[in-house]
Structure formats: C-alpha cells, structure tokens
C-alpha cells in the first residue's frame, strides 16, 4: 500500500461522537454502563446521543472534505460489531461502518481506522476486562472480523488507542471504569494484555496478506528529566519504561523492553502475567507504523518521600489541581513553574512535539509516524450567531504543527497529522463542557454543526501545506 500524500485530517472515537447507544443491535459497552450507573460519573453526562455522528456522518464527512482534509481517523465500536464482545456478529453494525467508509472514499478521504478506543463491550468487562487474557483473544477475533469486512477499502489500521493511558486511567488514576486506584499490579497486567491483543491482531493482518498498514496509537510519553534530578539514569529508565517503552519497544521492536523486570520489581509488581510463549507473537506482531497522540511531555524527577499519590483534574476551572503522579520507589512528576498549563492542570508545551519525534527517530530509525491526535481543550462561548472564535486553539495547534514540520525537515518520517477533534464531542469524564472540536456542535439545538474559526484556519493551512 502506498499513501503518497501527506495526510492532513482530524480524528474522533466511536463512544465520544456516535451516540445511538442502543440502536440497531449494538451491545452495551463498559462506558454505557459506567455513565448510566456510577456516582464517579461526576458531571452526570453520557454518550447516549453524543454528537449524533451515527445519523449525521455524511454532514461531518462533507465538512471534512470542504475543509481540505484528505483523511479521517475514527474508531469502530466493538459492541456494535459483536454485541457480546465475542460470538455473533451484528450485520447492522457492519452496515453502518460500510456506509461511513464508503462515504469517506467517495469524498476523497482516506479512512484511518482504530479497532479499540476505550469502549470495551460490557460482556468483556464482566469477565474481568483486559485483566483477563481471554479478552485479548476476543479482541483478536473481532479484529479479524473487521479486516475481513472492511480491509478491502481501509488501508490504514490502528489496533488500540493509547494502551498506556487507558490502563493508567482505569487502574491507577481510577477515573475510568473499572476505577481501580494506584493498583500497579493490575495496571501492568492490563497493559501487557493490551499489547498482546494488539500483536495478535497485527500478526493475523500480516498472515492474511492484507493490503495496507497496521500500527498502534500511543499517547506521547516522551520523558524529560527535571535538571535537578539526582539519580538521572535510574529515573529515566523507570519513567521511560512506564510511559513509553512498554508500548513502543514492544510494538516496534517486537520485544518487551530491556530491564522491564527490574522496573516491575521497583514498582513492587509480580510479573507472573508475562509468558514466554507470547514472545514470538510480539516478534511477529510488529507494527508497520506508530500513531502518536501528542498533548504533553512527561516531566519527572526522583521520587521524594511520602506515599504514592495521583493528581488528576477532571473538574477544569473549578480545581487548582495539576496533573501528575508520585510513585513510591519509582519517580514523580516535577512541576515546572515556567510552563503554561490548561484549566485541567495539564502542561501546554508544544515543543514536546519536536522532542518526541526526534526521540522516535533516534530510537527506532526511519519508523513511519502519524500524529494521530493533537488538539486543545477549552471552555467556549459562542457569539450571537452561534460562531466560536478560538484563537487560543489556533495558536497552540499552530505551534505544535510548526514543531512537527521542523522535525520532518530534520529527517523524521512523519507523514500525517490529525487534529483532535473533527467536531465537539464527549470528553471522557469531563463531559461536554471541555471542547476540542474545530466544528461546534450545538448540543442544545438539534446538534447543529457550525464550523469554528479554527476550522477555517486549518482549511487554509492545509491548502498552503498540501504538497509538503
Ligand atoms: C486522548 C484520547 O487521550 O485525549 C481522546 O485518545 C481524548 O479520546 C483526548 O478525548 C483528550 O482528552 P480529554 O480527557 O481531555 O477528553
């Protein structure tokens, strides 16, 4: 397969935009149940209707095409295809994604399809979720169903969106279901099974001789040490494996990171879930490319004292809490007072785009990279015509893009960029108030679409840089 042009597009994920949570035979997923039932759904929001992409996909794809975008990254809802997670296939689910894929192609938009973006079928959650090795096998079977049904037209696949961040939120922060807090045993086991499921799917994709490329999407985890760090080598080793190498080494080199066992020991985790029989699967299931979701760096230093603590902010402007972690015997987040932060306490540090891309080249050579997400979340108020001016998003995303282009000029094999997000959608736990879209969705007014200032800015930027 060859995609010759630089890909400029935008991205969404099924649960965050589709809605139609119980239509046309879709099974329940873990987020449907969590958002309907859990008191930890602090903003009392859900994805029942979301951006109503299920019924409005044509309008959204038309806007992408009119905005000069030549690619669209979206995910498939596993429970829409296989309602129970394993077993019977839902023909209506296949039909829906056929319509989306075909309409993209009709409009000259290359689909980039993610198989799993957090929305685990509830029947899989009930048997232990990704803690259970059988879920990796069920994922593998589901992936093959997708390859068989859509692989003739989809030429870019991603297995799993952000295995590290997903495992982290679900088993360390505890804000995503199943809401375990600081449970590192579960975190590592789940991460391992996610990598295993991904490798199995990639291995099959290759053995089936599919025409296309397949990779994994990682949350940019480039580690930067606070210059005052004392045990530099040790802190880097631990944080690198934790944030980055567990996913990237396993996916790109086809083997678990060197010294993983030492780091697991430091993290007081028993490595019983690692099986030697899986090692050939990792070898054969190497990714053709990596998708990087770039929002921030991981700025760390020596663990000081006190107990393990997680800092997270899903409240936005109502909380002064910064994002970070302190892990006993491992490392802790360092807070750089000179770096901007958004209202959710996360660093806004566009240079990390350049740094992470250069690190990719240094570590993994000429590996093909797509920036599968980059964007800016903020509160927004429309003017009297419903129009949103979002200069802050334009400025920040513009800086990120400039750093990406600089790394490209310096030889990094980065061939695509996806703005998060195509339109306003559900932001996990943060609800609908935290907006990322370049198209406004008027949630109170029949989900009307109104392109924002950033939509037009992006359209012009693509026109200017189409042929890079
Ligand atoms: C990425 C996810 O981690 O960040 C997206 O892949 C998510 O699904 C995005 O929406 C922004 O994060 P949040 O929590 O602000 O919505």
XYZ file of N, CA and C in Angstrom, residues 161-415:
765
model
N -6.052 2.306 20.816
C -5.737 3.688 21.137
C -5.164 3.788 22.548
N -3.952 4.268 22.647
C -3.325 4.620 23.920
C -3.440 3.534 24.991
N -2.834 2.372 24.769
C -2.908 1.346 25.811
C -2.387 1.844 27.160
N -1.353 2.636 27.138
C -0.755 3.096 28.400
C -1.724 4.033 29.148
N -2.264 4.993 28.453
C -3.123 5.975 29.126
C -4.428 5.340 29.578
N -4.931 4.424 28.768
C -6.169 3.725 29.106
C -5.968 2.890 30.377
N -4.871 2.133 30.422
C -4.595 1.313 31.615
C -4.343 2.211 32.826
N -3.694 3.338 32.585
C -3.363 4.282 33.653
C -4.634 4.885 34.267
N -5.526 5.355 33.411
C -6.757 5.970 33.948
C -7.643 4.924 34.615
N -7.675 3.718 34.057
C -8.590 2.695 34.581
C -8.077 2.026 35.857
N -6.744 1.957 36.033
C -6.194 1.167 37.150
C -5.254 1.948 38.071
N -4.925 3.193 37.682
C -4.040 3.986 38.547
C -4.756 5.267 39.006
N -5.237 6.059 38.045
C -5.994 7.265 38.441
C -7.335 6.839 39.037
N -7.959 5.873 38.358
C -9.256 5.381 38.836
C -10.436 6.202 38.359
N -10.210 7.094 37.371
C -11.359 7.876 36.868
C -12.105 7.166 35.735
N -11.465 6.204 35.057
C -12.149 5.434 34.009
C -12.570 4.085 34.603
N -13.681 3.524 34.100
C -14.038 2.190 34.591
C -12.941 1.184 34.228
N -12.640 0.217 35.083
C -13.337 -0.168 36.305
C -12.853 0.528 37.585
N -12.196 1.672 37.469
C -11.964 2.583 38.598
C -11.106 2.052 39.746
N -10.044 1.361 39.409
C -9.080 0.988 40.458
C -8.104 2.141 40.667
N -7.688 2.331 41.905
C -6.760 3.433 42.193
C -5.396 2.891 42.581
N -4.351 3.440 41.948
C -2.954 3.098 42.262
C -2.731 1.587 42.359
N -3.390 0.837 41.504
C -3.219 -0.615 41.502
C -2.241 -0.993 40.380
N -0.960 -0.944 40.722
C 0.050 -1.125 39.679
C 0.122 -2.562 39.176
N -0.220 -3.522 40.030
C -0.263 -4.919 39.576
C -1.233 -5.049 38.413
N -2.427 -4.506 38.607
C -3.425 -4.574 37.535
C -3.000 -3.723 36.337
N -2.442 -2.568 36.610
C -2.010 -1.684 35.516
C -1.080 -2.418 34.546
N -0.052 -3.065 35.091
C 0.940 -3.705 34.214
C 0.357 -4.924 33.503
N -0.478 -5.650 34.243
C -1.080 -6.841 33.640
C -1.987 -6.442 32.467
N -2.794 -5.428 32.685
C -3.706 -4.952 31.645
C -2.915 -4.419 30.444
N -1.876 -3.654 30.742
C -1.063 -3.100 29.656
C -0.436 -4.227 28.834
N 0.039 -5.245 29.529
C 0.634 -6.404 28.846
C -0.399 -7.082 27.942
N -1.602 -7.279 28.444
C -2.633 -7.945 27.646
C -3.084 -7.082 26.463
N -3.088 -5.787 26.657
C -3.415 -4.894 25.532
C -2.355 -5.029 24.429
N -1.090 -5.077 24.852
C -0.019 -5.215 23.863
C -0.082 -6.579 23.176
N -0.488 -7.567 23.953
C -0.609 -8.914 23.390
C -1.763 -8.966 22.373
N -2.902 -8.411 22.744
C -4.048 -8.386 21.819
C -3.675 -7.646 20.544
N -2.966 -6.539 20.697
C -2.547 -5.765 19.533
C -1.623 -6.598 18.645
N -0.638 -7.253 19.253
C 0.328 -8.042 18.475
C -0.371 -9.201 17.758
N -1.324 -9.817 18.430
C -2.053 -10.924 17.787
C -2.805 -10.423 16.552
N -3.437 -9.274 16.690
C -4.196 -8.716 15.561
C -3.245 -8.372 14.410
N -2.094 -7.794 14.750
C -1.143 -7.403 13.700
C -0.595 -8.649 13.006
N -0.263 -9.663 13.808
C 0.252 -10.909 13.223
C -0.762 -11.476 12.214
N -2.031 -11.516 12.595
C -3.052 -12.056 11.689
C -3.208 -11.196 10.442
N -3.145 -9.889 10.636
C -3.287 -8.984 9.485
C -2.230 -9.319 8.433
N -1.025 -9.605 8.938
C 0.077 -9.920 8.002
C -0.111 -11.297 7.402
N -0.484 -12.243 8.242
C -0.643 -13.603 7.726
C -1.787 -13.693 6.721
N -2.765 -12.838 6.881
C -3.887 -12.834 5.922
C -3.497 -12.153 4.607
N -2.309 -11.554 4.610
C -1.799 -10.897 3.395
C -2.614 -9.668 3.001
N -3.107 -8.954 4.002
C -3.945 -7.783 3.706
C -3.098 -6.690 3.041
N -3.757 -5.909 2.205
C -3.076 -4.813 1.525
C -3.298 -3.534 2.338
N -2.308 -3.143 3.107
C -2.470 -1.950 3.928
C -1.401 -1.939 5.012
N -1.508 -0.969 5.898
C -0.571 -0.917 7.016
C -1.342 -0.937 8.325
N -0.669 -1.444 9.340
C -1.332 -1.545 10.646
C -0.345 -1.164 11.745
N -0.821 -0.374 12.687
C 0.048 0.063 13.780
C -0.742 0.182 15.076
N -0.154 0.875 15.999
C -0.785 1.086 17.297
C -0.697 2.580 17.605
N -1.606 3.080 18.438
C -1.580 4.502 18.773
C -1.139 4.668 20.227
N -0.129 5.491 20.410
C 0.452 5.687 21.735
C 0.272 7.141 22.176
N -0.020 7.335 23.480
C -0.049 8.713 23.961
C 1.400 9.129 24.117
N 1.731 10.255 23.549
C 3.138 10.660 23.537
C 3.697 10.642 24.945
N 4.691 9.790 25.143
C 5.188 9.679 26.503
C 6.625 10.115 26.635
N 7.053 11.052 25.822
C 8.479 11.347 25.906
C 8.841 11.957 27.255
N 9.809 11.321 27.855
C 10.184 11.650 29.223
C 11.248 12.730 29.206
N 11.051 13.738 30.036
C 12.084 14.754 30.182
C 12.412 14.854 31.665
N 13.699 14.861 31.976
C 14.097 14.912 33.388
C 14.222 16.356 33.855
N 13.695 16.607 35.015
C 13.966 17.877 35.679
C 15.485 17.930 35.869
N 16.135 19.044 35.493
C 17.605 19.086 35.591
C 18.129 18.827 37.009
N 17.315 19.038 38.032
C 17.780 18.794 39.406
C 17.721 17.327 39.813
N 17.289 16.471 38.934
C 17.174 15.042 39.268
C 18.544 14.484 39.660
N 18.556 13.724 40.760
C 19.841 13.208 41.234
C 20.203 11.904 40.539
N 19.290 10.921 40.624
C 19.608 9.614 40.013
C 19.084 9.573 38.583
N 19.780 10.306 37.735
C 19.250 10.551 36.391
C 18.983 9.256 35.612
N 19.973 8.380 35.614
C 19.845 7.170 34.789
C 18.676 6.290 35.236
N 18.585 6.161 36.547
C 17.560 5.293 37.113
C 16.151 5.865 36.882
N 16.019 7.153 37.108
C 14.702 7.790 36.933
C 14.290 7.700 35.466
N 15.263 7.923 34.569
C 14.939 7.839 33.141
C 14.510 6.429 32.767
N 15.250 5.461 33.240
C 14.913 4.070 32.921
C 13.485 3.741 33.359
N 13.187 4.039 34.577
C 11.868 3.693 35.113
C 10.745 4.441 34.378
N 10.934 5.760 34.249
C 9.858 6.551 33.641
C 9.702 6.212 32.160
N 10.813 5.925 31.507
C 10.768 5.581 30.081
C 9.993 4.291 29.839
N 10.241 3.307 30.686
C 9.521 2.036 30.512
C 8.054 2.240 30.846
N 7.806 2.969 31.902
C 6.433 3.201 32.356
C 5.622 3.989 31.314
N 6.186 5.070 30.815
C 5.416 5.953 29.941
C 5.529 5.606 28.462
N 6.623 4.958 28.092
C 6.881 4.937 26.670
C 7.300 3.573 26.130
N 8.375 2.998 26.686
C 8.968 1.817 26.044
C 8.088 0.572 26.130
N 7.269 0.468 27.166
C 6.419 -0.728 27.262
C 5.538 -0.840 26.021
N 5.111 0.292 25.518
C 4.294 0.271 24.300
C 5.190 0.285 23.055
N 6.105 1.236 22.996
C 6.831 1.430 21.734
C 7.849 0.324 21.444
N 8.621 -0.110 22.437
C 9.575 -1.206 22.183
C 8.818 -2.469 21.790
N 7.748 -2.747 22.540
C 7.006 -3.977 22.285
C 6.401 -3.946 20.885
N 5.826 -2.810 20.515
C 5.155 -2.732 19.204
C 6.145 -2.629 18.045
N 7.230 -1.885 18.242
C 8.110 -1.616 17.094
C 9.299 -2.567 17.020
N 9.836 -2.954 18.180
C 10.985 -3.869 18.159
C 10.532 -5.326 18.296
N 9.274 -5.506 18.673
C 8.745 -6.873 18.801
C 9.249 -7.597 20.026
N 9.653 -6.849 21.036
C 10.072 -7.488 22.295
C 9.803 -6.548 23.474
N 9.619 -7.158 24.630
C 9.401 -6.345 25.821
C 10.664 -5.545 26.117
N 10.532 -4.375 26.745
C 11.723 -3.541 26.979
C 12.771 -4.235 27.852
N 14.023 -3.997 27.541
C 15.108 -4.491 28.399
C 14.888 -3.920 29.799
N 15.224 -4.688 30.772
C 15.141 -4.276 32.184
C 13.715 -4.082 32.683
N 12.731 -4.584 31.945
C 11.348 -4.470 32.410
C 11.198 -5.113 33.784
N 11.816 -6.277 33.948
C 11.654 -6.985 35.225
C 12.183 -6.180 36.404
N 13.296 -5.478 36.177
C 13.854 -4.639 37.268
C 12.864 -3.537 37.653
N 12.288 -2.930 36.629
C 11.368 -1.820 36.904
C 10.092 -2.330 37.584
N 9.617 -3.507 37.155
C 8.433 -4.068 37.814
C 8.721 -4.321 39.287
N 9.927 -4.777 39.535
C 10.323 -5.021 40.928
C 10.312 -3.721 41.736
N 10.905 -2.671 41.161
C 10.904 -1.370 41.845
C 9.477 -0.912 42.129
N 8.586 -1.253 41.197
C 7.178 -0.846 41.331
C 6.383 -1.857 42.184
N 7.116 -2.802 42.807
C 6.527 -3.845 43.669
C 5.457 -4.671 42.948
N 5.742 -4.998 41.694
C 4.766 -5.757 40.907
C 5.334 -7.132 40.568
N 4.537 -8.151 40.817
C 4.918 -9.518 40.500
C 4.618 -9.763 39.013
N 5.632 -10.235 38.279
C 5.499 -10.333 36.821
C 4.925 -11.668 36.355
N 4.061 -12.290 37.154
C 3.558 -13.629 36.824
C 2.786 -13.669 35.495
N 2.278 -12.514 35.052
C 1.448 -12.500 33.836
C 2.262 -12.505 32.542
N 3.599 -12.339 32.654
C 4.436 -12.394 31.445
C 4.653 -13.864 31.083
N 4.335 -14.233 29.845
C 4.506 -15.621 29.435
C 5.503 -15.699 28.283
N 6.475 -16.574 28.436
C 7.456 -16.697 27.349
C 6.821 -17.123 26.037
N 5.764 -17.906 26.129
C 5.117 -18.370 24.890
C 4.557 -17.196 24.064
N 4.403 -16.030 24.690
C 3.890 -14.866 23.946
C 4.997 -14.167 23.150
N 6.245 -14.431 23.496
C 7.319 -13.630 22.897
C 7.360 -13.720 21.367
N 7.168 -14.928 20.782
C 7.139 -14.969 19.311
C 5.972 -14.163 18.718
N 4.892 -14.057 19.485
C 3.745 -13.257 18.985
C 4.156 -11.790 18.888
N 4.863 -11.307 19.913
C 5.316 -9.910 19.853
C 6.251 -9.705 18.652
N 7.091 -10.702 18.393
C 8.026 -10.610 17.263
C 7.261 -10.520 15.941
N 6.316 -11.420 15.787
C 5.581 -11.472 14.506
C 4.547 -10.356 14.397
N 4.173 -9.805 15.539
C 3.118 -8.779 15.514
C 3.677 -7.380 15.598
N 4.811 -7.167 14.922
C 5.403 -5.822 14.969
C 4.587 -4.828 14.114
N 4.472 -3.601 14.607
C 3.661 -2.589 13.922
C 4.393 -2.029 12.703
N 3.610 -1.675 11.681
C 4.206 -1.036 10.496
C 4.466 0.445 10.742
N 3.723 0.992 11.649
C 3.886 2.430 11.928
C 3.409 2.676 13.355
N 3.675 3.849 13.840
C 3.120 4.203 15.146
C 2.344 5.513 15.014
N 1.187 5.522 15.650
C 0.414 6.763 15.729
C 0.737 7.406 17.072
N 1.059 8.679 17.061
C 1.350 9.368 18.327
C 0.262 10.406 18.594
N -0.324 10.313 19.771
C -1.254 11.348 20.229
C -0.437 12.310 21.080
N -0.257 13.498 20.588
C 0.690 14.408 21.245
C -0.053 15.554 21.941
N 0.024 15.557 23.238
C -0.572 16.640 24.030
C 0.447 17.242 24.992
N 1.281 16.385 25.585
C 2.186 16.883 26.630
C 3.379 15.944 26.782
N 4.379 16.438 27.490
C 5.531 15.580 27.799
C 5.327 14.961 29.180
N 6.233 14.112 29.605
C 6.222 13.567 30.966
C 7.471 14.107 31.657
N 7.270 15.092 32.489
C 8.384 15.803 33.124
C 8.563 15.239 34.531
N 9.693 14.572 34.775
C 9.805 13.796 36.022
C 11.123 14.043 36.768
N 11.119 13.578 37.984
C 12.327 13.654 38.808
C 12.319 12.500 39.823
N 13.351 12.473 40.716
C 13.425 11.421 41.731
C 12.166 11.434 42.588
N 11.779 10.259 42.988
C 10.705 10.153 43.971
C 11.235 10.740 45.272
N 10.472 11.654 45.886
C 10.990 12.275 47.107
C 10.583 11.459 48.331
N 9.476 11.769 48.915
C 9.049 10.982 50.072
C 7.534 11.036 50.186
N 7.031 10.241 51.115
C 5.579 10.159 51.230
C 5.079 8.979 50.432
N 3.760 8.863 50.388
C 3.217 7.686 49.732
C 2.920 7.953 48.247
N 2.547 6.882 47.559
C 2.149 7.016 46.159
C 0.889 7.872 46.089
N 0.903 8.820 45.171
C -0.253 9.722 45.053
C -0.489 10.075 43.595
N -1.741 10.169 43.208
C -2.064 10.553 41.828
C -2.768 11.901 41.872
N -2.356 12.794 40.979
C -3.034 14.095 40.881
C -3.726 14.132 39.531
N -5.000 14.382 39.537
C -5.708 14.436 38.259
C -6.819 15.466 38.381
N -7.178 16.071 37.284
C -8.170 17.141 37.350
C -9.213 16.957 36.253
N -10.357 16.449 36.632
C -11.476 16.333 35.689
C -12.524 17.417 35.928
N -12.140 18.421 36.731
C -13.112 19.446 37.108
C -12.878 20.736 36.331
N -11.696 20.861 35.743
C -11.399 22.068 34.965
C -11.212 23.272 35.855
N -11.822 24.380 35.469
C -11.545 25.646 36.168
C -11.976 25.642 37.634
N -12.759 24.643 38.042
C -13.163 24.573 39.437
C -12.108 23.974 40.350
N -10.959 23.615 39.804
C -9.940 22.970 40.635
C -8.557 23.497 40.275
N -7.723 23.650 41.302
C -6.362 24.125 41.045
C -5.415 22.947 40.843
N -5.949 21.736 40.896
C -5.101 20.539 40.863
C -4.365 20.379 39.531
N -3.085 20.040 39.640
C -2.272 19.813 38.445
C -2.248 18.331 38.141
N -1.937 17.986 36.892
C -1.887 16.573 36.522
C -0.502 15.997 36.841
N -0.458 14.835 37.470
C 0.836 14.225 37.747
C 0.712 13.037 38.667
N 1.873 12.491 39.053
C 1.865 11.319 39.915
C 3.147 11.256 40.745
N 3.047 10.603 41.885
C 4.226 10.320 42.701
C 4.166 8.823 42.985
N 5.144 8.071 42.481
C 5.113 6.613 42.674
C 6.302 6.201 43.529
N 5.961 5.699 44.677
C 6.987 5.270 45.638
C 8.006 4.350 44.970
N 9.276 4.603 45.220
C 10.391 3.814 44.670
C 10.584 3.919 43.162
N 9.834 4.793 42.514
C 9.964 4.896 41.054
C 10.426 6.306 40.641
N 9.498 7.231 40.612
C 9.786 8.611 40.191
C 8.566 9.446 40.541
N 8.669 10.734 40.342
C 7.469 11.555 40.479
C 7.461 12.673 39.455
N 6.285 13.193 39.200
C 6.148 14.311 38.268
C 6.796 15.539 38.882
N 7.521 16.281 38.056
C 8.066 17.546 38.516
C 7.210 18.659 37.917
N 6.986 19.704 38.672
C 6.119 20.775 38.177
C 6.973 21.975 37.798
N 7.042 22.237 36.502
C 7.877 23.322 36.004
C 7.065 24.625 36.052
N 7.448 25.554 36.912
C 6.632 26.771 37.080
C 6.622 27.653 35.838
N 7.587 27.425 34.930
C 7.653 28.297 33.750
C 6.834 27.804 32.568
N 6.205 26.661 32.717
C 5.435 26.133 31.594
C 3.948 26.411 31.804
N 3.300 26.864 30.698
C 1.849 27.137 30.744
C 1.078 25.862 31.100
N -0.078 26.018 31.668
C -0.964 24.876 31.924
C -2.374 25.230 31.468
N -3.108 24.207 31.065
C -4.505 24.479 30.737
C -5.351 24.425 32.012
N -6.642 24.653 31.866
C -7.501 24.746 33.054
C -7.708 23.398 33.732
N -7.243 22.333 33.089
C -7.327 20.998 33.691
C -5.972 20.568 34.274
N -5.083 21.551 34.429
C -3.825 21.311 35.125
C -2.779 20.557 34.318
N -2.975 20.502 33.001
C -2.005 19.798 32.161
C -1.096 20.813 31.466
N 0.179 20.456 31.333
C 1.107 21.357 30.652
C 0.694 21.610 29.204
N 0.894 22.834 28.768
C 0.742 23.160 27.347
C 2.161 23.442 26.870
N 2.725 22.491 26.159
C 4.156 22.551 25.871
C 4.417 22.039 24.439
N 4.140 22.889 23.452
C 4.198 22.426 22.057
C 5.547 21.844 21.630
N 6.626 22.254 22.284
C 7.933 21.734 21.856
C 8.037 20.216 22.035
N 7.175 19.655 22.889
C 7.242 18.200 23.077
C 6.950 17.459 21.774
N 6.289 18.130 20.830
C 6.060 17.508 19.514
C 7.409 17.222 18.844
N 8.241 18.223 18.825
C 9.564 18.075 18.202
C 10.391 17.044 18.966
N 10.399 17.167 20.280
C 11.227 16.277 21.097
C 10.812 14.814 20.930
N 9.515 14.569 20.920
C 9.100 13.159 20.836
C 9.378 12.600 19.452
N 9.245 13.436 18.434
C 9.523 12.924 17.080
C 11.013 12.645 16.893
N 11.860 13.522 17.426
C 13.299 13.289 17.308
C 13.687 12.019 18.079
N 13.022 11.822 19.203
C 13.304 10.619 20.001
C 12.889 9.358 19.222
N 11.786 9.447 18.503
C 11.347 8.301 17.697
C 12.427 7.929 16.678
N 12.977 8.959 16.030
C 13.991 8.714 15.001
C 15.251 8.116 15.630
N 15.617 8.691 16.733
C 16.839 8.244 17.417
C 16.713 6.782 17.869
N 15.536 6.434 18.401
C 15.371 5.094 18.970
C 14.960 4.040 17.956
N 14.113 4.443 17.003
C 13.511 3.431 16.125
C 13.804 3.687 14.644
N 14.782 4.550 14.363
C 15.217 4.769 12.980
C 14.158 5.447 12.144
N 13.963 4.889 10.952
C 13.114 5.565 9.987
C 11.635 5.203 10.138
N 11.226 4.840 11.318
C 9.847 4.351 11.503
C 8.812 5.380 11.019
N 7.784 4.846 10.367
C 6.705 5.706 9.885
C 5.842 6.153 11.069
N 5.592 7.468 11.131
C 4.800 8.025 12.238
C 3.646 8.859 11.676
N 2.486 8.709 12.267
C 1.401 9.673 12.040
C 1.118 10.329 13.383
N 0.865 11.616 13.365
C 0.377 12.272 14.584
C -1.137 12.029 14.566
N -1.571 11.049 15.342
C -2.963 10.610 15.262
C -3.906 11.475 16.113
N -3.336 12.275 16.995
C -4.128 13.277 17.721
C -3.216 14.405 18.165
N -3.762 15.607 18.083
C -3.167 16.772 18.728
C -4.272 17.816 18.748
N -4.427 18.471 19.879
C -5.515 19.449 19.938
C -5.486 20.199 21.243
N -6.506 20.999 21.440
C -6.540 21.834 22.639
C -7.961 21.885 23.196
N -8.094 21.514 24.478
C -9.398 21.525 25.144
C -9.604 22.830 25.888
N -10.787 23.397 25.758
C -11.068 24.672 26.442
C -12.578 24.866 26.600
N -12.955 25.837 27.435
C -14.353 26.249 27.514
C -14.605 27.248 26.401
N -15.813 27.254 25.879
C -16.106 28.168 24.767
C -17.489 28.793 24.894
N -17.592 30.057 24.469
C -18.899 30.724 24.435
C -19.112 31.277 23.031
N -20.203 30.885 22.397
C -20.461 31.382 21.034
C -20.920 32.833 21.027
N -20.764 33.501 19.890
C -21.324 34.849 19.771
C -22.825 34.743 19.423
N -23.460 35.858 19.126
C -24.919 35.832 18.895
C -25.333 34.984 17.702
N -24.399 34.773 16.786
C -24.728 33.940 15.623
C -24.351 32.479 15.837
N -23.892 32.178 17.028
C -23.518 30.790 17.310
C -22.098 30.452 16.880
N -21.359 31.485 16.472
C -19.995 31.276 15.952
C -18.976 31.295 17.094
N -17.986 30.426 17.007
C -16.940 30.391 18.029
C -15.635 30.903 17.443
N -15.075 31.881 18.125
C -13.704 32.309 17.798
C -12.794 31.604 18.769
N -11.792 30.891 18.273
C -10.926 30.114 19.167
C -9.442 30.356 18.885
N -9.027 31.637 19.046
C -7.627 31.978 18.729
C -6.612 31.185 19.538
N -6.968 30.833 20.780
C -6.008 30.096 21.615
C -5.711 28.728 21.003
N -6.779 28.053 20.537
C -6.578 26.743 19.893
C -5.705 26.904 18.642
N -6.001 27.931 17.871
C -5.257 28.153 16.624
C -3.779 28.376 16.932
N -3.536 29.176 17.955
C -2.145 29.490 18.300
C -1.409 28.232 18.763
N -2.043 27.513 19.680
C -1.357 26.345 20.264
C -1.171 25.242 19.217
N -2.214 24.938 18.476
C -2.074 23.876 17.464
C -1.082 24.306 16.384
N -1.092 25.588 16.063
C -0.123 26.097 15.075
C 1.303 25.864 15.548
N 1.549 26.097 16.828
C 2.904 25.870 17.366
C 3.272 24.391 17.286
N 2.328 23.525 17.663
C 2.594 22.084 17.581
C 2.924 21.682 16.133
N 2.142 22.208 15.197
C 2.349 21.830 13.786
C 3.721 22.321 13.306
N 4.098 23.527 13.700
C 5.421 24.032 13.297
C 6.527 23.118 13.820
N 6.367 22.666 15.069
C 7.395 21.766 15.616
C 7.397 20.417 14.882
N 6.225 19.961 14.469
C 6.179 18.707 13.706
C 6.919 18.890 12.367
N 6.671 20.021 11.720
C 7.296 20.238 10.413
C 8.807 20.397 10.540
N 9.227 20.986 11.643
C 10.682 21.131 11.887
C 11.313 19.735 12.009
N 10.667 18.858 12.779
C 11.215 17.502 12.938
C 11.220 16.772 11.593
N 10.208 17.034 10.789
C 10.127 16.389 9.464
C 11.289 16.861 8.581
N 11.536 18.164 8.644
C 12.662 18.694 7.870
C 13.980 18.076 8.320
N 14.037 17.711 9.583
C 15.272 17.118 10.118
C 15.268 15.606 9.983
N 14.400 15.091 9.144
C 14.513 13.684 8.762
C 13.579 12.697 9.431
N 12.664 13.172 10.259
C 11.726 12.227 10.877
C 10.671 11.844 9.833
N 10.357 10.560 9.797
C 9.428 10.051 8.784
C 7.969 10.206 9.252
N 7.570 11.467 9.442
C 6.187 11.709 9.881
C 5.367 12.100 8.652
N 4.276 11.368 8.432
C 3.556 11.512 7.157
C 2.086 11.865 7.308
